mmCIF file of C-alpha atoms in Angstrom:
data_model
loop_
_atom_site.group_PDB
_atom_site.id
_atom_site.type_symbol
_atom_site.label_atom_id
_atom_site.label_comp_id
_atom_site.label_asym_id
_atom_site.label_seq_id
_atom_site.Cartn_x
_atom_site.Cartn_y
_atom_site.Cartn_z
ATOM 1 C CA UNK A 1 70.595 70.272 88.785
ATOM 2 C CA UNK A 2 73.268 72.091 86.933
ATOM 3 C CA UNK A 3 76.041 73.256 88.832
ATOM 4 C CA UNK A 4 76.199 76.841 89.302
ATOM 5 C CA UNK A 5 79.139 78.812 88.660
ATOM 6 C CA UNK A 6 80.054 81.351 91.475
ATOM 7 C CA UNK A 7 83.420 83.395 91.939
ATOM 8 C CA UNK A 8 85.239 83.503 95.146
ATOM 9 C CA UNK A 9 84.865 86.806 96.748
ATOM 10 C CA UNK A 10 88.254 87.844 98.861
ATOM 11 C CA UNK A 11 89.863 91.237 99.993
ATOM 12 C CA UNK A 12 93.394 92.470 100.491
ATOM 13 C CA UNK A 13 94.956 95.320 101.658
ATOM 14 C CA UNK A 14 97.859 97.302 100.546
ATOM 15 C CA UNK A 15 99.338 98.973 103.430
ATOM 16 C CA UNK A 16 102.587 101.289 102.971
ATOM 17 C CA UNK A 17 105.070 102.666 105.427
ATOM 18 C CA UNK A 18 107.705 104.747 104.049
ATOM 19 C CA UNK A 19 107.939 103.211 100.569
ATOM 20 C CA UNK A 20 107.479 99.964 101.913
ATOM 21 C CA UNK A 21 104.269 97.540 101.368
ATOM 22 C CA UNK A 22 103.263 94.986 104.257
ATOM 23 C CA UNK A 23 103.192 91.042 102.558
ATOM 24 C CA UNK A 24 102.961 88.045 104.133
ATOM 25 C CA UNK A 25 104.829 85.206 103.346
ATOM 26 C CA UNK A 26 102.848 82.070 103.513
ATOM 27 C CA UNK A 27 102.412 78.341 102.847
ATOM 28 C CA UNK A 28 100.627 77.250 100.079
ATOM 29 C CA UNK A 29 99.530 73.934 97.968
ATOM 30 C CA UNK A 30 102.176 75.729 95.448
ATOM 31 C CA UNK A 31 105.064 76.300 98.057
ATOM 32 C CA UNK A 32 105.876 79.491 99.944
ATOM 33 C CA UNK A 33 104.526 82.606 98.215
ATOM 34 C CA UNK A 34 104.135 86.230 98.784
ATOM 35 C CA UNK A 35 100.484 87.964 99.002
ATOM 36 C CA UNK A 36 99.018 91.027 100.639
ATOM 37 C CA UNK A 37 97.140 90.582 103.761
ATOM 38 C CA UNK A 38 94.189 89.135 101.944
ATOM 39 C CA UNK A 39 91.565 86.445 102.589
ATOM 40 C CA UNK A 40 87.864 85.493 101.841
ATOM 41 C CA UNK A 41 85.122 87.232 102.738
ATOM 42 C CA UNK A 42 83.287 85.474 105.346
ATOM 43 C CA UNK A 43 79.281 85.137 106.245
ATOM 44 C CA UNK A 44 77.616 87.852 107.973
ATOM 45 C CA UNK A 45 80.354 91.104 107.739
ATOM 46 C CA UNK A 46 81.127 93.275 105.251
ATOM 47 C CA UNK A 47 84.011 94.087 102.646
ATOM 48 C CA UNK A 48 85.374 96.518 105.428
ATOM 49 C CA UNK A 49 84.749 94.025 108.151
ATOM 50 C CA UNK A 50 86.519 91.094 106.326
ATOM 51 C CA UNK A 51 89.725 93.119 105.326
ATOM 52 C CA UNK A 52 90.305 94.330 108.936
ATOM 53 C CA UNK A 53 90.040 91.013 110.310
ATOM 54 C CA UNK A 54 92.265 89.607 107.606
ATOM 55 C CA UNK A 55 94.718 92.201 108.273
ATOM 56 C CA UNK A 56 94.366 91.352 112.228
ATOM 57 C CA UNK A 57 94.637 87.307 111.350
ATOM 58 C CA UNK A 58 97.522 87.491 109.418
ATOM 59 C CA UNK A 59 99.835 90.222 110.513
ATOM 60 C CA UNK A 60 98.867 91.166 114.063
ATOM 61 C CA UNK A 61 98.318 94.609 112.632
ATOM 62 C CA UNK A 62 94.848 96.709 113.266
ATOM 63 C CA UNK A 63 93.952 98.373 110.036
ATOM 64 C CA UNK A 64 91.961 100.875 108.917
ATOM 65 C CA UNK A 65 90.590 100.738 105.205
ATOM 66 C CA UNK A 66 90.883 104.686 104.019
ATOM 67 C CA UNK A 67 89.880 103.690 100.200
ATOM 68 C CA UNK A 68 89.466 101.133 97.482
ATOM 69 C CA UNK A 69 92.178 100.443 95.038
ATOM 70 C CA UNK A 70 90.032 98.506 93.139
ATOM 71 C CA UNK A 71 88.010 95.301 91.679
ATOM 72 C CA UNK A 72 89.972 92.549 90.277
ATOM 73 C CA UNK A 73 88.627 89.291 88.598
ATOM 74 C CA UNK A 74 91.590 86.591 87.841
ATOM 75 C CA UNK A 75 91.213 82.896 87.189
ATOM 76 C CA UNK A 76 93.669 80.281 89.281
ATOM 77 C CA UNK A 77 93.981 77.040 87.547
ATOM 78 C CA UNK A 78 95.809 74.622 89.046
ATOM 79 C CA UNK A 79 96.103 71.348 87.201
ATOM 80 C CA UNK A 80 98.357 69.239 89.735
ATOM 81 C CA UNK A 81 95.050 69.642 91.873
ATOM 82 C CA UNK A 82 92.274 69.889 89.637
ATOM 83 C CA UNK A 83 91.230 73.291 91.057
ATOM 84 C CA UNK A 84 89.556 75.889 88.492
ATOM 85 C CA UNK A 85 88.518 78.743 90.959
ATOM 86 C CA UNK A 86 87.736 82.651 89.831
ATOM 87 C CA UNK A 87 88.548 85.150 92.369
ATOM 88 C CA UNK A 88 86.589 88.863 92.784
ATOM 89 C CA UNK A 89 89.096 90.544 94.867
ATOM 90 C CA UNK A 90 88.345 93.837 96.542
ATOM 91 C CA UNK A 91 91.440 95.735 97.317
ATOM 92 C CA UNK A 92 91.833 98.118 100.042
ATOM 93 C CA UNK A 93 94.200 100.888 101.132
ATOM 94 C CA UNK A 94 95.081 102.145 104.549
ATOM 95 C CA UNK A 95 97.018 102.295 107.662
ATOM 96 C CA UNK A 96 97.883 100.059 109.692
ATOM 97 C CA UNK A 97 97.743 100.501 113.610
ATOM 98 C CA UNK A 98 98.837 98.969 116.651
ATOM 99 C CA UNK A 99 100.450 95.197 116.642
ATOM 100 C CA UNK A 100 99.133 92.825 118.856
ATOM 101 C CA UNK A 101 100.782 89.955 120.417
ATOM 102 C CA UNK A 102 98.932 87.043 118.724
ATOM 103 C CA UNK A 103 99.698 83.771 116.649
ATOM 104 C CA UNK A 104 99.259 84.428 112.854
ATOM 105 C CA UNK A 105 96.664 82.041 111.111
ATOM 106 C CA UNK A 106 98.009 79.425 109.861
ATOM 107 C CA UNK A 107 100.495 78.712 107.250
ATOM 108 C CA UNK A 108 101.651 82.194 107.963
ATOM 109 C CA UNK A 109 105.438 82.244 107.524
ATOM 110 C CA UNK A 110 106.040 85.811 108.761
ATOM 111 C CA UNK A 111 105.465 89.063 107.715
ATOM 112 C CA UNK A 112 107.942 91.286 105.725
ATOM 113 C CA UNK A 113 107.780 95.024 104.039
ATOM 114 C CA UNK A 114 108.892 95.191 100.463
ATOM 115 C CA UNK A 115 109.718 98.347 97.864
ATOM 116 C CA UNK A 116 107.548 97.644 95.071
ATOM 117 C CA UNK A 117 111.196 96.994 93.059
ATOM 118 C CA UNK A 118 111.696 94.289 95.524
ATOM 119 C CA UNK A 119 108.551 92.371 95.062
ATOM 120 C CA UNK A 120 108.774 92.990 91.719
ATOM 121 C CA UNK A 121 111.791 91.296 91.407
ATOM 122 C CA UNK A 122 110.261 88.263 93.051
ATOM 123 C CA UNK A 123 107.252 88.111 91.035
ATOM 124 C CA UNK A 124 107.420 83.987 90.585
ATOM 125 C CA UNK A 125 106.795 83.968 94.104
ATOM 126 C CA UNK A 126 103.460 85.879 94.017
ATOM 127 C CA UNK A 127 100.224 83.716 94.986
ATOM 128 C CA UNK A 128 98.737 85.681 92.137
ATOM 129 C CA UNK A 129 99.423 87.945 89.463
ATOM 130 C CA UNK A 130 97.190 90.607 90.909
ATOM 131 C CA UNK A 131 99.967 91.306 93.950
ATOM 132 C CA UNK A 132 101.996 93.806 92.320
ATOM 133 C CA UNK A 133 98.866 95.074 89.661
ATOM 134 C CA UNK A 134 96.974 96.251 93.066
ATOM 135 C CA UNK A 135 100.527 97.878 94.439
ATOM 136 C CA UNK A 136 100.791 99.821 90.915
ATOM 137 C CA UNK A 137 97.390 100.772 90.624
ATOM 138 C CA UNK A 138 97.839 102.140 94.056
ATOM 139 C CA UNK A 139 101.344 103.875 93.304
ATOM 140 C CA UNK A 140 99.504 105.306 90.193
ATOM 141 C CA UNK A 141 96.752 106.820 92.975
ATOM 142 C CA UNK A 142 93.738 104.846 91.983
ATOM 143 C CA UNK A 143 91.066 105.366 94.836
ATOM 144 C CA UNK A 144 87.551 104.965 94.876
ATOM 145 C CA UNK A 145 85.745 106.104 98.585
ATOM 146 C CA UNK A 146 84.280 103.568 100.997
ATOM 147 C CA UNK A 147 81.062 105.428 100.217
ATOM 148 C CA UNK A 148 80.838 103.253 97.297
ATOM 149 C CA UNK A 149 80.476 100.216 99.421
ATOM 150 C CA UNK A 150 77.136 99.427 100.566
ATOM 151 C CA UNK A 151 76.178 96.109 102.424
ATOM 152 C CA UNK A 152 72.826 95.888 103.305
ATOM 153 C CA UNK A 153 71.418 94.830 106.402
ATOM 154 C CA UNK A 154 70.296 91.129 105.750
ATOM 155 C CA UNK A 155 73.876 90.086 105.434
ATOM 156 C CA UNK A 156 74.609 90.683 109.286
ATOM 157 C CA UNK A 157 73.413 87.828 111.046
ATOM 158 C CA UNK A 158 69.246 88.457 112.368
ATOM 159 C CA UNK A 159 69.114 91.017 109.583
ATOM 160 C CA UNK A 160 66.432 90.319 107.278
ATOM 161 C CA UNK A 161 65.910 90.485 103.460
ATOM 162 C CA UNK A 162 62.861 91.678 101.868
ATOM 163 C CA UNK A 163 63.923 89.923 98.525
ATOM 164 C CA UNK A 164 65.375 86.565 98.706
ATOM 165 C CA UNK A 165 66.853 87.216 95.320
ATOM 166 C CA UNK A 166 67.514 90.704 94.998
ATOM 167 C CA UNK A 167 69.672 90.487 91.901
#
């Protein structure tokens, strides 16, 4: 059987306080980089669901999504590893809320809050090129409502789907 070629679907969220953006600085297979609170979406919860608990896992911060920056589709290639992967990142925007005393996943450094020159100054240290697009887009006021987002009942778990292919 051929293998079949499937993106990986994650979310991040761009969350500013006073012309400040909330990154984490993290361990990776490349050394320490910067991201936004991001991570994949998991089984059984939604877009909205994933990027509040990602927010939660890795900065002790509640969020609330308020929009969607946008839809991003890079390619990470990483030929020390032999990794090709795609990534379908869904970007939110919002505020954060009240910090909890909990561990941060890990290979979560700390958290820090940049000016958008700041990261931008430190743009080798990015995990991806799409860290500082999804902070300009957002600067630039790119928004789409929540409203757009739909996820349908079969992918909470015990929901059920008419279709088992309903592309």
């Amino acid at each position: 059987m051929p293998h079949t070629w499937k993106p990986s679907v994650t979310v991040a969220a761009i969350i500013e306080r006073a012309g400040r953006f909330l990154l984490i600085e993290e361990e990776t297979s490349d050394g320490v980089r910067l991201n936004q609170p991001a991570g994949h979406l998991d089984p059984h919860e939604s877009l909205e669901q994933a990027v509040v608990r990602e927010v939660m896992e890795e900065t002790a911060h509640e969020f609330t999504p308020q929009a969607l920056v946008g839809m991003y589709m890079s390619r990470y290639s990483s030929p020390r590893r032999g990794t090709d992967v795609t990534y379908l990142r869904f970007t939110f925007c919002g505020e954060a809320g009240a910090e909890h005393d909990i561990a941060l996943d890990d290979g979560i450094i700390r958290t820090l809050w940049m000016t958008r020159d700041e990261m931008a100054a430190c743009q080798e240290r990015h995990r991806s090129p799409l860290v500082l697009r999804c902070v300009d887009d957002y600067l630039a006021g790119k928004r789409a409502p929540l409203a757009l987002l739909h996820t349908h009942a079969s992918v909470f778990e015990g929901g059920l789907a008419l279709d088992p292919d309903p592309t």
